[in-house]
PDB file of C-alpha atoms in Angstrom:
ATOM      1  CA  UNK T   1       0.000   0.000   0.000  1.00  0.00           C
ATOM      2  CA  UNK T   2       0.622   3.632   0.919  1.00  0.00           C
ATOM      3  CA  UNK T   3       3.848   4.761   1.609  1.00  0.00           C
ATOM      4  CA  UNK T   4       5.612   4.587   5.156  1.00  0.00           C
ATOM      5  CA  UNK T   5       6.870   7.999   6.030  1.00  0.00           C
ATOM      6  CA  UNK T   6      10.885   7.665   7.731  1.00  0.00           C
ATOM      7  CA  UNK T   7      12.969  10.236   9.666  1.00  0.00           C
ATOM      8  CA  UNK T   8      16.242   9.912   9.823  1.00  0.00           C
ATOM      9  CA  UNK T   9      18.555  11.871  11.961  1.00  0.00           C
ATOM     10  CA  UNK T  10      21.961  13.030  11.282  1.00  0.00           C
ATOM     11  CA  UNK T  11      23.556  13.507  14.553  1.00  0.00           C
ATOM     12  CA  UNK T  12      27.081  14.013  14.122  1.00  0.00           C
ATOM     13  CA  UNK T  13      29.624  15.550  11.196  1.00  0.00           C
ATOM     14  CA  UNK T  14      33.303  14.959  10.869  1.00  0.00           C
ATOM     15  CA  UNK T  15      35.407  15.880   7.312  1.00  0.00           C
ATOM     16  CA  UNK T  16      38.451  16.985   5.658  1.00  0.00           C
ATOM     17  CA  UNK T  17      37.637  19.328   2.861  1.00  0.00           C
ATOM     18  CA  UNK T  18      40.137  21.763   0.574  1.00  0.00           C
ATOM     19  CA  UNK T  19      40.665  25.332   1.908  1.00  0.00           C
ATOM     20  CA  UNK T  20      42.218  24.104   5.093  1.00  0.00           C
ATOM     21  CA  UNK T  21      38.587  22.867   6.320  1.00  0.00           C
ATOM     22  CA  UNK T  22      38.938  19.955   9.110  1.00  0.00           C
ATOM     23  CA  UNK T  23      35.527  20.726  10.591  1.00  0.00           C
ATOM     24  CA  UNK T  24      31.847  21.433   9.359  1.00  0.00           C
ATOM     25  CA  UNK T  25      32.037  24.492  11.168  1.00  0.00           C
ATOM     26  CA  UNK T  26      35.777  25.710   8.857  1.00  0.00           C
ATOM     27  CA  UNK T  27      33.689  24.196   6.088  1.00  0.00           C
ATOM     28  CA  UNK T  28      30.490  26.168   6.473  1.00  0.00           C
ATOM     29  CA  UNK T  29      33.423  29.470   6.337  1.00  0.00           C
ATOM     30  CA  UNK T  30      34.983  28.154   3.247  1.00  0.00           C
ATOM     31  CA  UNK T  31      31.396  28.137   1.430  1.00  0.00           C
ATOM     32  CA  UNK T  32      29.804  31.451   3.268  1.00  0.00           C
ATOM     33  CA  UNK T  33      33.186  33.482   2.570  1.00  0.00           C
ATOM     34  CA  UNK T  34      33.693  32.371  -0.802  1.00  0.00           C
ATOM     35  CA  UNK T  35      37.300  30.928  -0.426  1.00  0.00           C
ATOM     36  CA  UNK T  36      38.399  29.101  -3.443  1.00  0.00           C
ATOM     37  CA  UNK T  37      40.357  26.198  -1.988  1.00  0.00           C
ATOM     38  CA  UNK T  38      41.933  25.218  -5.531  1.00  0.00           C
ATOM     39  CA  UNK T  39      45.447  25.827  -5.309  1.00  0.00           C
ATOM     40  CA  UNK T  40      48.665  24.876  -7.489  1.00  0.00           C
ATOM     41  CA  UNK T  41      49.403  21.134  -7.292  1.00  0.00           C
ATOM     42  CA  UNK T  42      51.965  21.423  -4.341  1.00  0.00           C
ATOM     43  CA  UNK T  43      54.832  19.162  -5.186  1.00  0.00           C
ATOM     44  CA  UNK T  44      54.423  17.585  -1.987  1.00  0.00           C
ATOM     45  CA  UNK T  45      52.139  15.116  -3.754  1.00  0.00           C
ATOM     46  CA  UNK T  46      54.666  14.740  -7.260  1.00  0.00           C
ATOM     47  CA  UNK T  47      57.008  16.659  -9.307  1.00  0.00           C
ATOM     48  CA  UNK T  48      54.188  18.860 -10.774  1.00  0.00           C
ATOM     49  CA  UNK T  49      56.639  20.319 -13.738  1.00  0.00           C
ATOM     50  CA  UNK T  50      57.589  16.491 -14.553  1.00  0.00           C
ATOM     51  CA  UNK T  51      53.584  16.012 -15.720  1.00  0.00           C
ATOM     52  CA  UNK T  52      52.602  18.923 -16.745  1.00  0.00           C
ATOM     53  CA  UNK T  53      52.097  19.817 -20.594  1.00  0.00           C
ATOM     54  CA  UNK T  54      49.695  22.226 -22.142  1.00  0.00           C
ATOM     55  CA  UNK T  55      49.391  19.930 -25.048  1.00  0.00           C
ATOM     56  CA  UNK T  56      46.342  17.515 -23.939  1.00  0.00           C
ATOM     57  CA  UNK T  57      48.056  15.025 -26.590  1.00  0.00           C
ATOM     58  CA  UNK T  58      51.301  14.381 -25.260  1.00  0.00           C
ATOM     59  CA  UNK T  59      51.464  11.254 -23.689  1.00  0.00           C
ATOM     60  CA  UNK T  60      51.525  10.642 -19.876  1.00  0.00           C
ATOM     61  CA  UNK T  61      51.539  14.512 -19.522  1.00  0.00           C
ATOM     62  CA  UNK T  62      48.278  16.394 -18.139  1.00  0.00           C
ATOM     63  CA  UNK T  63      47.290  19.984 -18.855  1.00  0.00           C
ATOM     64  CA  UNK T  64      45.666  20.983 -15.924  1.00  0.00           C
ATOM     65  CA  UNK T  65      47.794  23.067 -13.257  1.00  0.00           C
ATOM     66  CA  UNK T  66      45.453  23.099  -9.773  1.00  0.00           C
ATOM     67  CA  UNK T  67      43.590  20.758  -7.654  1.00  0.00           C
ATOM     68  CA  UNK T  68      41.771  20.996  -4.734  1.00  0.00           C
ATOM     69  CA  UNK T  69      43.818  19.556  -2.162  1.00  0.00           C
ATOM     70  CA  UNK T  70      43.501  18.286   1.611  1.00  0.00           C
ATOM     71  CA  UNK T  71      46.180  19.378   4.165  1.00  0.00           C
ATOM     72  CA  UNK T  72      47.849  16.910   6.528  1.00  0.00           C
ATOM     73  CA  UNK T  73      47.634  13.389   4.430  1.00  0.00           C
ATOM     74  CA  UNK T  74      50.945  12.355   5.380  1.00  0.00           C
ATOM     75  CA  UNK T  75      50.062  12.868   8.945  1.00  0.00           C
ATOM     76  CA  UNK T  76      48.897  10.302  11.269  1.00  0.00           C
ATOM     77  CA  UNK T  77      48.521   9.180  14.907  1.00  0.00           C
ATOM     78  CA  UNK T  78      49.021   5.432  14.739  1.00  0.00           C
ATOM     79  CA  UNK T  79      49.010   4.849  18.020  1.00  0.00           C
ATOM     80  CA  UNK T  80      45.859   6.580  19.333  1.00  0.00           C
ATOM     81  CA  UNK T  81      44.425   3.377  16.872  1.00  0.00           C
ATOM     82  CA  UNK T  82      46.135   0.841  17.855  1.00  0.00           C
ATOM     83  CA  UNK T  83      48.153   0.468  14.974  1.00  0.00           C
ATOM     84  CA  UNK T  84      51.191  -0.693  14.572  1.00  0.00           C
ATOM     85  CA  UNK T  85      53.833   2.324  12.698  1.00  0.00           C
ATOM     86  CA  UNK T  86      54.609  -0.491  10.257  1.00  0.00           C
ATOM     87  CA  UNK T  87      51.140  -0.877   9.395  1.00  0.00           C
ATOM     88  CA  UNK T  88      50.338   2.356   9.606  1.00  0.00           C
ATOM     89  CA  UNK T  89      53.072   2.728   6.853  1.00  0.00           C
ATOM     90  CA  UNK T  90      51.297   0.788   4.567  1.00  0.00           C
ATOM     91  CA  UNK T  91      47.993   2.492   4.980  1.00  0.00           C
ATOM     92  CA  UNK T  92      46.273   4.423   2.616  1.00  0.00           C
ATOM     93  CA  UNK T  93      46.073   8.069   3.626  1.00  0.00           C
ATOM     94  CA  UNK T  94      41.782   7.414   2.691  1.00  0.00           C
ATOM     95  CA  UNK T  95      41.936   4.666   5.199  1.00  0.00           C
ATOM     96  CA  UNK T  96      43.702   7.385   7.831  1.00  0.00           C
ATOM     97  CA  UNK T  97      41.185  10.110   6.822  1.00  0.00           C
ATOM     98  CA  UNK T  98      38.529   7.630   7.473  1.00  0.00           C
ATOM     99  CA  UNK T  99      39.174   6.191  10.581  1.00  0.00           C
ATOM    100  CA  UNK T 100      40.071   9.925  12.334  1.00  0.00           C
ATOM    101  CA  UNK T 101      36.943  11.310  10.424  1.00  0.00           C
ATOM    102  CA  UNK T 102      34.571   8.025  12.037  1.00  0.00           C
ATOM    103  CA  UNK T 103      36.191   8.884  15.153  1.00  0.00           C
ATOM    104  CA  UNK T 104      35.650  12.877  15.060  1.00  0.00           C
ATOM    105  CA  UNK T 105      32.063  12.450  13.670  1.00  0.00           C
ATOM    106  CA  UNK T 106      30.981  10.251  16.687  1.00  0.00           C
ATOM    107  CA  UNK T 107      32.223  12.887  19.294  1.00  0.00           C
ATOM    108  CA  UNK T 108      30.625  15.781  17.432  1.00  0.00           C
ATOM    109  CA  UNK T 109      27.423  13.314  18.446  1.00  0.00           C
ATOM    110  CA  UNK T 110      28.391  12.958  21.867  1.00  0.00           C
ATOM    111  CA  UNK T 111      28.768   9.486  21.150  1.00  0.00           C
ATOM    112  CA  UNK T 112      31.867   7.649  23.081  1.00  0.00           C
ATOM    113  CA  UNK T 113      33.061   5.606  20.076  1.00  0.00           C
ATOM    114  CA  UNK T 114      34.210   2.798  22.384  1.00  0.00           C
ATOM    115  CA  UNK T 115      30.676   2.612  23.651  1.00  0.00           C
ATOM    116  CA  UNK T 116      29.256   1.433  20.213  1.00  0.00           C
ATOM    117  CA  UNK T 117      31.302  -1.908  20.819  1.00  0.00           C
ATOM    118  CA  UNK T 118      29.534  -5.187  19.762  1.00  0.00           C
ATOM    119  CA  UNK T 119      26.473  -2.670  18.445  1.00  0.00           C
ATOM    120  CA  UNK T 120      24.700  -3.335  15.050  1.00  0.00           C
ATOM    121  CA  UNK T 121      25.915  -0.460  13.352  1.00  0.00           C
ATOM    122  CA  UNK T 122      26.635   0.174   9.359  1.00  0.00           C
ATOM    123  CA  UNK T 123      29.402   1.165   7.930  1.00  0.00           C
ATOM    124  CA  UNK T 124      29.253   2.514   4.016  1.00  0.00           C
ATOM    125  CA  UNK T 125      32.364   4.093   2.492  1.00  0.00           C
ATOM    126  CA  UNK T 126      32.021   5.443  -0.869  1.00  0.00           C
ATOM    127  CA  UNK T 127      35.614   4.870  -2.327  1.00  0.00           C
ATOM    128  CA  UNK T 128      36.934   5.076  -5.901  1.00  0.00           C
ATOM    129  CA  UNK T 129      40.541   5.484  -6.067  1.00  0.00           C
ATOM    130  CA  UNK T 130      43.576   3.643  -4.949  1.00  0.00           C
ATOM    131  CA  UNK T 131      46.700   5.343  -6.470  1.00  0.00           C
ATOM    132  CA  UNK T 132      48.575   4.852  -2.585  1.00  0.00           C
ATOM    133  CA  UNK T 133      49.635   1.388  -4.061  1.00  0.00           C
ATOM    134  CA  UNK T 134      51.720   3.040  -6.954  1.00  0.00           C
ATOM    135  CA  UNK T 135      53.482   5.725  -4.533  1.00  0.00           C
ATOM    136  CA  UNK T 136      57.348   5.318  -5.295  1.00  0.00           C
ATOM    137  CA  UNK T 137      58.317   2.604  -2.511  1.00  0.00           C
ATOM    138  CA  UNK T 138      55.139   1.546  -2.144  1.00  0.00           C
ATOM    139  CA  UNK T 139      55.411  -1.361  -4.570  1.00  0.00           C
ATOM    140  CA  UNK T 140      58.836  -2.569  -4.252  1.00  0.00           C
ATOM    141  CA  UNK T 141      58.827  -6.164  -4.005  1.00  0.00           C
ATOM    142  CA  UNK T 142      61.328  -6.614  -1.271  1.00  0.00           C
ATOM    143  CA  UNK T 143      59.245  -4.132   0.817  1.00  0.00           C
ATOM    144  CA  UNK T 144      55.759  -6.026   0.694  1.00  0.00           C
ATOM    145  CA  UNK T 145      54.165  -7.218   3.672  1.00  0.00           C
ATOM    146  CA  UNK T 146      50.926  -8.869   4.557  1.00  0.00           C
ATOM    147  CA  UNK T 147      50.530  -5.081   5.678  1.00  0.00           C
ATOM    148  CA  UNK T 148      50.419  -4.114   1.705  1.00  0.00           C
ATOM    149  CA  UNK T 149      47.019  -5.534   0.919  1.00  0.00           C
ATOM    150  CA  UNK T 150      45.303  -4.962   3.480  1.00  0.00           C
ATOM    151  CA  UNK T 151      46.200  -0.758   3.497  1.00  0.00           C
ATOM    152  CA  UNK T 152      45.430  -0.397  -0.122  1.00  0.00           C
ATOM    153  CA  UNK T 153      42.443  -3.045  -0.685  1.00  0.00           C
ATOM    154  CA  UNK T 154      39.034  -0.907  -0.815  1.00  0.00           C
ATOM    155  CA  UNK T 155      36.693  -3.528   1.492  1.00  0.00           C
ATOM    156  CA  UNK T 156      39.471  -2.831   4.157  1.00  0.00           C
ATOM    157  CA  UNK T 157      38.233   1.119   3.971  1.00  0.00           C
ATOM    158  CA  UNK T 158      34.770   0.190   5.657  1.00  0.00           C
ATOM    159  CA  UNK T 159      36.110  -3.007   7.038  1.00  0.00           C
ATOM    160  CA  UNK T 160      38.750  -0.954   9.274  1.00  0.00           C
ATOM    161  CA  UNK T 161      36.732   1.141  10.639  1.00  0.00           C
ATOM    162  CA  UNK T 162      33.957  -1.637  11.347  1.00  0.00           C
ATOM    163  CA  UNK T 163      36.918  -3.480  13.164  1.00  0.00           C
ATOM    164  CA  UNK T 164      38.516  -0.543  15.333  1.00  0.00           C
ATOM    165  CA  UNK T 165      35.043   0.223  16.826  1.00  0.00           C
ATOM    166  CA  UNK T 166      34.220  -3.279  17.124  1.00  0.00           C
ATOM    167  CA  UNK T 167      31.180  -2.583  15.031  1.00  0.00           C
ATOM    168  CA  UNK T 168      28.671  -5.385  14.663  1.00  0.00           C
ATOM    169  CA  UNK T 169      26.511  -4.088  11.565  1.00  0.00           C
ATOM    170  CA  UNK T 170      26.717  -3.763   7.637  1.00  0.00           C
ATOM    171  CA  UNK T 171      30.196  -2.939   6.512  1.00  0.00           C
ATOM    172  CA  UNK T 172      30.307  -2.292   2.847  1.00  0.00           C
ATOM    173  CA  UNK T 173      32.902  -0.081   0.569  1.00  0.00           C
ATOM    174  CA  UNK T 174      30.916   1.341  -2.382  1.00  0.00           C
ATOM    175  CA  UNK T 175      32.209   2.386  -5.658  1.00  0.00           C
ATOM    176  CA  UNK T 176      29.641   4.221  -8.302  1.00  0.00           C
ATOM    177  CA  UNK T 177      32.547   6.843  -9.966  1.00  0.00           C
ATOM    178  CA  UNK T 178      31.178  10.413  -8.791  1.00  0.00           C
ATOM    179  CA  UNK T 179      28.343   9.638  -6.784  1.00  0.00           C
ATOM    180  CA  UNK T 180      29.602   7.328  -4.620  1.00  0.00           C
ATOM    181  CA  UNK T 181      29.214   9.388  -1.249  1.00  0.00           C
ATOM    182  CA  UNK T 182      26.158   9.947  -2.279  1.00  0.00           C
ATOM    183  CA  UNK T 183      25.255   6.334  -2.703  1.00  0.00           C
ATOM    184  CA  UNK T 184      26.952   5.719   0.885  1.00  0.00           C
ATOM    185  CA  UNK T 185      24.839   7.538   2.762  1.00  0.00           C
ATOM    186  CA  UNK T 186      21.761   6.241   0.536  1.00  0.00           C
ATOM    187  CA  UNK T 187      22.496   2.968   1.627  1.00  0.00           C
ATOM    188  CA  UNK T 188      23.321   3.854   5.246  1.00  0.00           C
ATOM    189  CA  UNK T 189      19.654   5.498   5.677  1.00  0.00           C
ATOM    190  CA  UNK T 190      18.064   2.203   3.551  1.00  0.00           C
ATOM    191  CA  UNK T 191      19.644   0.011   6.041  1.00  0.00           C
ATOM    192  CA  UNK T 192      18.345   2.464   8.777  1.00  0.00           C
ATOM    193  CA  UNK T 193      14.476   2.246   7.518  1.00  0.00           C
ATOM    194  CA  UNK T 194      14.759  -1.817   6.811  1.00  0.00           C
ATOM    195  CA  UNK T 195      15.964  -2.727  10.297  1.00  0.00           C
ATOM    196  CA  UNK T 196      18.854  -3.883   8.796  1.00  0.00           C
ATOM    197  CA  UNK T 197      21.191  -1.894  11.382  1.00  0.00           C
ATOM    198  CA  UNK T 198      20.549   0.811  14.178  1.00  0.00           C
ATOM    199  CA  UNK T 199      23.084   3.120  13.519  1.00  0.00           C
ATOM    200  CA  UNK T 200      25.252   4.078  10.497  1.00  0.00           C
ATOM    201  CA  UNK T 201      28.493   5.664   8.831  1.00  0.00           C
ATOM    202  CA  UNK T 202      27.764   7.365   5.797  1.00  0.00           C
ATOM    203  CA  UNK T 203      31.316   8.036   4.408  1.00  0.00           C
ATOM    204  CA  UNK T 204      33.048   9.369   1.511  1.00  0.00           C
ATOM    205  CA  UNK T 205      36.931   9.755   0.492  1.00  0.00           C
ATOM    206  CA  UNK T 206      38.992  10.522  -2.597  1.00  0.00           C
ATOM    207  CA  UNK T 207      42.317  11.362  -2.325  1.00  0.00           C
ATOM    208  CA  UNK T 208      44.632  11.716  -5.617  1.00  0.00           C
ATOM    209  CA  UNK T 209      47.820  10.759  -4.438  1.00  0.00           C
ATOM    210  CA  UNK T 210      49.883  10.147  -8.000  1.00  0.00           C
ATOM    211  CA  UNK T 211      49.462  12.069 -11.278  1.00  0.00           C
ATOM    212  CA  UNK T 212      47.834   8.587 -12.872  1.00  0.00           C
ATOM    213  CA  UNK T 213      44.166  10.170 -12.613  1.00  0.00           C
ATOM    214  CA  UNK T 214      44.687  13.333 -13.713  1.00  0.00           C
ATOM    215  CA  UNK T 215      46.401  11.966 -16.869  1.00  0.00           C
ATOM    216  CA  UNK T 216      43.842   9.312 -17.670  1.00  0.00           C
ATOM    217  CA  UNK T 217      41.016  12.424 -17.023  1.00  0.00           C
ATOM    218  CA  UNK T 218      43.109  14.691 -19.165  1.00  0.00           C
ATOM    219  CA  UNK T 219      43.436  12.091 -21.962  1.00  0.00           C
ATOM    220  CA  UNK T 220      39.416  12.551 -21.513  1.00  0.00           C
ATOM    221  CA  UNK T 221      39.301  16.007 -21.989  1.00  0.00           C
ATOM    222  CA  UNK T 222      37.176  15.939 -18.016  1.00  0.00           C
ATOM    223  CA  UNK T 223      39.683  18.594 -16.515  1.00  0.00           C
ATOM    224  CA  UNK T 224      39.441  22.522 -16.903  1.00  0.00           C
ATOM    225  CA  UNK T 225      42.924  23.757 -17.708  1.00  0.00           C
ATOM    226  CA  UNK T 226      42.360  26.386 -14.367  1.00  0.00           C
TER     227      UNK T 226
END
């Protein structure tokens, strides 16, 4: 029959956004105060000038110079975690930005996070890229560990955080190109209004981390040259 009206109640917020935004609140100024927070590629992630080529033709070149960019993705408190710096290592910077993210989003709804122990509650990461793999050093095959897969592999995303919290519900990394946040948190409320969990994570991370995605995107003519 008729259709079954559902609320559902966002109670906490937690992100990492370019402009130097690491709350909703820093976010909400980037938006109200108009701060563009696409800047030059800082060489911190490559050697910009070794990529770059105005000509969208030239092979493994790409012609756009900015991006918007995150601060801190090299930085990381293993420890508070429970992670070994080994591991940690190995990690994904998404899989860092997710976990502290979780964490912060849960205290901004007064939630202890170790109080969700053994609780069935979702977790649904929308994920796309992996690039972290291909970082020089990254892949060298005297370096691998068990470590390796596990940091890189897109089901450990969701999976990581599902394990840290000891989180009992739905834990599921999503990948549908652009709208995969979006899909997240679609799936998050679904499995809210089903009775399928009590509580969920609706997450979202992309992080470029080598030039390989802006080439392939500027081989598709998908980038603006600005």
């Amino acid at each position: 029959g008729g259709v079954i009206e559902h609320d559902i109640a966002v109670v906490g917020m937690a992100l990492r956004m370019p402009g130097h935004a690491k709350t909703p609140e820093q976010f909400w100024e980037v938006l109200a105060t108009g701060v563009n927070g696409v800047v030059d590629m800082p060489d911190s992630r490559w050697k910009h000038s070794q990529y770059f080529s105005k000509d969208a033709e030239e092979p493994a070149k790409y012609y756009s110079e900015k991006m918007g960019a995150c601060d801190d993705v090299d930085m990381f408190d293993c420890v508070f975690f429970g992670i070994a710096p080994m591991e940690a290592r190995y990690m994904d910077p998404q899989q860092r930005f997710l976990l502290e993210t979780a964490w912060e989003a849960l205290e901004d709804a007064c939630i202890v996070p170790k109080s969700l122990e053994d609780s069935n509650t979702g977790v649904y990461v929308g994920v796309g890229t992996h690039d972290y793999s291909k970082v020089p050093g990254m892949d060298a095959p005297e370096d691998l560990t068990m470590y390796h897969l596990s940091g890189n592999a897109h089901c450990v995303t969701s999976g990581r955080i599902s394990f840290v919290l000891g989180l009992q519900g739905p834990s599921i990394a999503i990948d549908t190109a652009c709208s995969s946040s979006l899909v997240s948190v679609h799936l998050a409320c679904q499995a809210i209004i089903n009775g399928e969990t009590d509580m969920a994570l609706g997450c979202g991370i992309n992080l470029c981390l080598t030039p390989d995605t802006f080439v392939g995107l500027s081989k598709a003519h998908m980038l603006s040259p600005t």
